C-alpha atoms as one frame of an Amber mdcrd trajectory, in Angstrom:
protein
   4.686  -5.404  14.698   3.826  -3.575  17.964   2.148  -5.470  20.992  -0.984
  -6.204  20.657  -1.393  -5.862  16.800  -0.577  -9.515  15.979  -0.887 -11.247
  12.408  -3.594 -13.652  13.340  -6.522 -12.186  11.626  -4.507 -11.110   8.497
  -5.932 -14.006   6.488  -5.495 -17.103   4.589  -3.958 -15.125   1.502  -1.771
 -12.820   3.236  -0.412 -15.766   5.409   0.163 -18.172   2.473   2.437 -15.647
   0.596   4.565 -14.716   3.300   5.311 -18.162   4.344   5.758 -19.131   0.745
   8.150 -16.376   0.250   9.916 -16.820   3.724  10.231 -20.557   2.392  12.405
 -19.794  -0.517  14.481 -17.268   1.733  14.718 -18.334   5.192  17.713 -20.448
   4.681  19.668 -17.531   3.306  19.801 -18.370  -0.061  17.831 -16.342  -2.799
  14.986 -18.242  -4.659  15.369 -17.374  -8.202  13.034 -15.252 -10.210  11.718
 -18.043 -12.149  11.547 -20.349  -9.295   9.644 -17.777  -7.364   7.395 -17.307
 -10.057   6.755 -21.171 -10.204   5.744 -21.353  -6.576   3.687 -17.913  -7.223
   1.977 -20.438  -9.897   1.128 -23.243  -7.342  -0.273 -20.825  -4.999  -2.713
 -19.243  -7.838  -3.550 -22.527  -8.803  -4.231 -24.409  -5.598  -5.891 -21.072
  -3.572  -7.461 -19.043  -6.622  -5.712 -15.644  -5.266  -5.386 -14.337  -8.654
  -4.660 -10.938  -7.479  -1.598 -11.813  -5.539   0.120 -11.915  -9.001   0.595
  -8.156  -8.779   2.365  -8.078  -5.336   4.814 -11.231  -5.981   5.791 -10.013
  -9.457   6.839  -6.561  -7.671   8.975  -8.933  -5.142  10.774 -11.006  -8.025
  11.550  -7.580  -9.403  13.007  -6.537  -6.152  14.869  -9.874  -5.490  16.205
 -10.016  -9.368  17.587  -6.202  -9.424  15.404  -5.857 -12.324  17.337  -8.320
 -14.158  20.865  -7.058 -13.475  21.643  -8.896 -10.853  22.058  -5.840  -8.345
  20.088  -7.711  -5.822  21.239 -10.795  -3.907  21.093 -13.320  -1.246  22.268
 -10.986   1.125  19.066  -8.804   0.159  16.591 -11.146   0.661  16.276 -11.608
   4.266  15.944  -7.626   4.923  13.555  -7.418   1.651  10.925  -9.948   3.400
  11.665  -8.318   6.992  10.461  -5.091   5.202   7.489  -6.405   3.618   6.213
  -7.782   7.146   7.297  -4.914   8.911   5.319  -1.536   9.896   6.589   0.623
   6.923   8.587   2.607   9.200  12.257   4.179   8.474  13.198   6.680   6.127
  12.231   6.902   2.402  14.653   6.408  -0.063  13.925   9.702  -2.026  15.602
   8.780  -5.222  12.237   6.453  -5.855   9.570   9.378  -5.770   9.644  12.158
  -8.022  11.887  14.891  -6.271   8.982  17.319  -6.343   6.877  14.982  -4.422
   9.633  13.997  -1.632   8.710  16.666   0.569   5.017  16.121   1.025   5.368
  12.392   1.295   7.564  12.984   4.256   5.308  15.419   5.798   2.635  12.861
   5.417   4.608  10.039   6.955   5.123  12.250  10.213   1.192  12.861  10.863
   1.126   9.740  13.227   3.353   6.705  14.313   1.255   4.202  12.760   1.814
   5.387   9.111   5.292   6.556   7.779   6.416   8.100   4.344   7.003   4.400
   2.920   3.612   3.457   3.400   2.499   6.565   2.048   4.717   6.304  -1.364
   4.015   2.487  -1.656   0.299   3.676  -1.123   0.629   6.203  -4.171   2.153
   4.069  -6.455  -0.963   1.417  -6.135  -3.593   4.225  -6.161  -2.377   6.226
  -9.333   1.080   5.343 -10.564   1.659   8.868  -9.352  -0.779  10.222 -11.831
  -1.658  13.306 -10.430  -4.400  13.843 -12.826  -6.158  10.493 -12.642  -9.857
  10.116 -12.046 -10.956   6.674 -10.924 -14.197   4.618 -12.203 -16.056   5.542
  -9.282 -14.912   9.009  -9.271 -11.808   9.067  -7.001  -9.547  11.762  -7.921
  -5.951  12.663  -7.916  -2.456  11.214  -6.969  -4.175   9.785  -3.975  -7.564
   8.303  -5.229  -9.500   9.791  -2.692 -13.626   9.820  -3.284 -14.435  13.597
  -3.453 -16.556  13.328   0.086 -13.450  12.024   1.886 -10.567  14.904   0.073
 -13.499  17.127   1.211 -13.436  16.178   4.892  -9.539  15.625   4.992  -8.245
  18.374   2.323  -6.283  21.426   2.966  -4.785  24.089   1.248  -1.273  22.602
   1.907   0.841  24.038  -1.143  -0.598  27.498  -0.205  -1.839  28.137  -3.705
  -5.145  29.573  -2.351  -7.222  26.704  -3.268  -7.906  23.389  -2.144  -7.681
  20.687  -4.835  -7.161  16.635  -4.998  -5.493  17.461  -8.457  -2.856  19.572
  -6.245  -0.430  16.522  -5.317   0.668  18.048  -2.191  -3.002  18.734  -0.917
  -3.777  15.056  -2.426  -0.857  13.424  -0.285  -1.486  15.228   2.796  -5.264
  14.390   2.948  -4.090  10.900   2.283  -1.843  10.805   5.426  -4.659  12.416
   7.563  -7.321   9.904   6.092  -5.179   7.129   6.784  -3.839   8.162  10.145
  -7.888   8.400  10.832  -8.192   4.947   9.991  -5.211   3.876  11.872  -6.682
   5.014  14.934 -10.097   3.512  14.477  -8.046  -0.062  13.517  -6.259   0.468
  16.937  -9.473   1.260  18.946 -10.855  -1.947  17.277  -7.999  -4.213  18.558
  -7.970  -2.517  21.514 -11.724  -3.531  22.339 -11.097  -7.165  20.932 -13.497
  -6.044  18.011 -10.637  -7.030  15.244  -7.322  -8.706  15.082  -4.525  -8.281
  12.635  -1.976  -4.951  12.473  -3.166  -1.586  12.823  -1.552  -0.813   9.562
  -3.076  -3.561   7.623  -6.600  -2.884   9.033  -5.792   0.942   7.913  -4.806
  -0.145   4.344  -8.175  -2.316   4.182 -10.033   0.095   5.385  -8.653   3.022
   2.718  -9.589   0.624  -0.168 -12.849  -1.131   1.033 -13.946   0.920   3.976
 -13.565   0.585   7.585 -17.374  -0.854   7.813 -16.093  -3.991   5.997 -13.238
  -4.437   8.074 -15.325  -3.988  11.161 -17.700  -6.368   9.930 -14.955  -8.978
   8.985 -13.221  -8.062  12.139 -10.014  -7.751  10.750  -8.722  -7.669   6.914
 -12.000  -9.126   4.905 -11.387 -12.545   3.465 -11.586 -11.338  -0.277  -9.203
 -10.628  -3.132  -9.895  -7.289  -3.348  -8.985  -6.375   0.350  -6.184  -9.128
   0.672  -4.815  -8.162  -2.481  -4.699  -4.587  -1.843  -2.557  -4.963   1.441
  -0.299  -7.337  -0.140   0.123  -4.681  -3.212   1.137  -2.082  -1.113   3.490
  -3.833   1.311   5.131  -5.410  -1.721   6.363  -1.894  -2.598   7.895  -1.432
   1.002  11.246  -2.469  -0.067  11.700  -0.291  -3.152  10.718   2.910  -1.241
  12.846   1.890   2.062  15.698   1.898  -0.125  16.499  -1.750   0.694  16.096
  -3.273  -3.074  16.872  -0.847  -5.871  14.357  -0.326  -8.619  15.366  -1.585
 -12.044  17.959   0.167 -14.097  16.134   3.139 -16.058  12.969   2.826 -14.230
  10.590   5.729 -13.809  10.490   6.948 -10.087   7.456   5.859  -8.071   6.879
   3.016 -11.102   7.467  -0.687 -10.803   7.706  -1.738 -14.407   4.946  -4.597
 -15.328   2.511  -3.288 -12.354  -0.522  -1.535 -13.572  -1.543   0.896 -10.765
  -5.075   1.281  -9.462  -6.625  -2.067 -10.875  -8.809  -4.266  -8.978  -9.093
  -7.448 -10.122 -12.919  -8.176  -9.356 -14.233  -4.316  -8.804 -17.661  -5.742
  -8.166 -16.601  -7.939  -5.009 -17.452  -4.996  -2.675 -18.817  -1.593  -2.556
 -16.337   1.558  -2.998 -14.589   3.169  -0.378 -16.855   6.159  -0.598 -19.899
   3.964   0.076 -18.455   1.638   3.039 -15.887   4.062   4.431 -18.403   5.752
   6.946 -16.684   9.143   6.395
């Protein structure tokens, strides 16, 4: 994390998950998927963070190499470091659909706070790379932006003489612009001592629940919806950075067993379009 963007305000859920994973790997030995799942159950029972199932199952898949033993103890520390990092670095192009490599990389070069690994990980969480998806609250396309947000940030990035949320390149570039805007707002809040946490975590939470909610909470809101979203995106960083290989035969951009775009409690907070203030 960069200076001035510490993790003190990221919340109990995030801290609990990161400490649990670190405890299982800090000695240089890799916790087995079964043992990690057992630890997960304890967290869910004690902390009530049912939403954490998705990101931790994803990490189990990464640690176990999808069950083929391809990931081992040497990978554990790097996976944890990437999970806790800023999502920077190069995208492993084999992990996303071939025709989306370029727009993902371009969107990840729009600002220093958001890299292509973040863009790809967020795309999986939002839509599972489904370009035609329409969300429950009217969000559209592969990046699941509300229409009014896409209207603000969308451009004809694929040069087909139309700007559409259902054009993957238009949608991904709009996602990048929006996320960079949110990161700028997050940095200003941190600089003014109006929020604590990392710029990236605040921006991701703002994308999902709106920056008004982040501003009111003075950081990532202490809700399953906000905390779980940030963790679910982070859980995919290692895969898209090429640190841990996807399971054999996996579809690029999709982690088996993880349902993209689902919220455990959709009524817990207002939609992004209502709270984003854009």
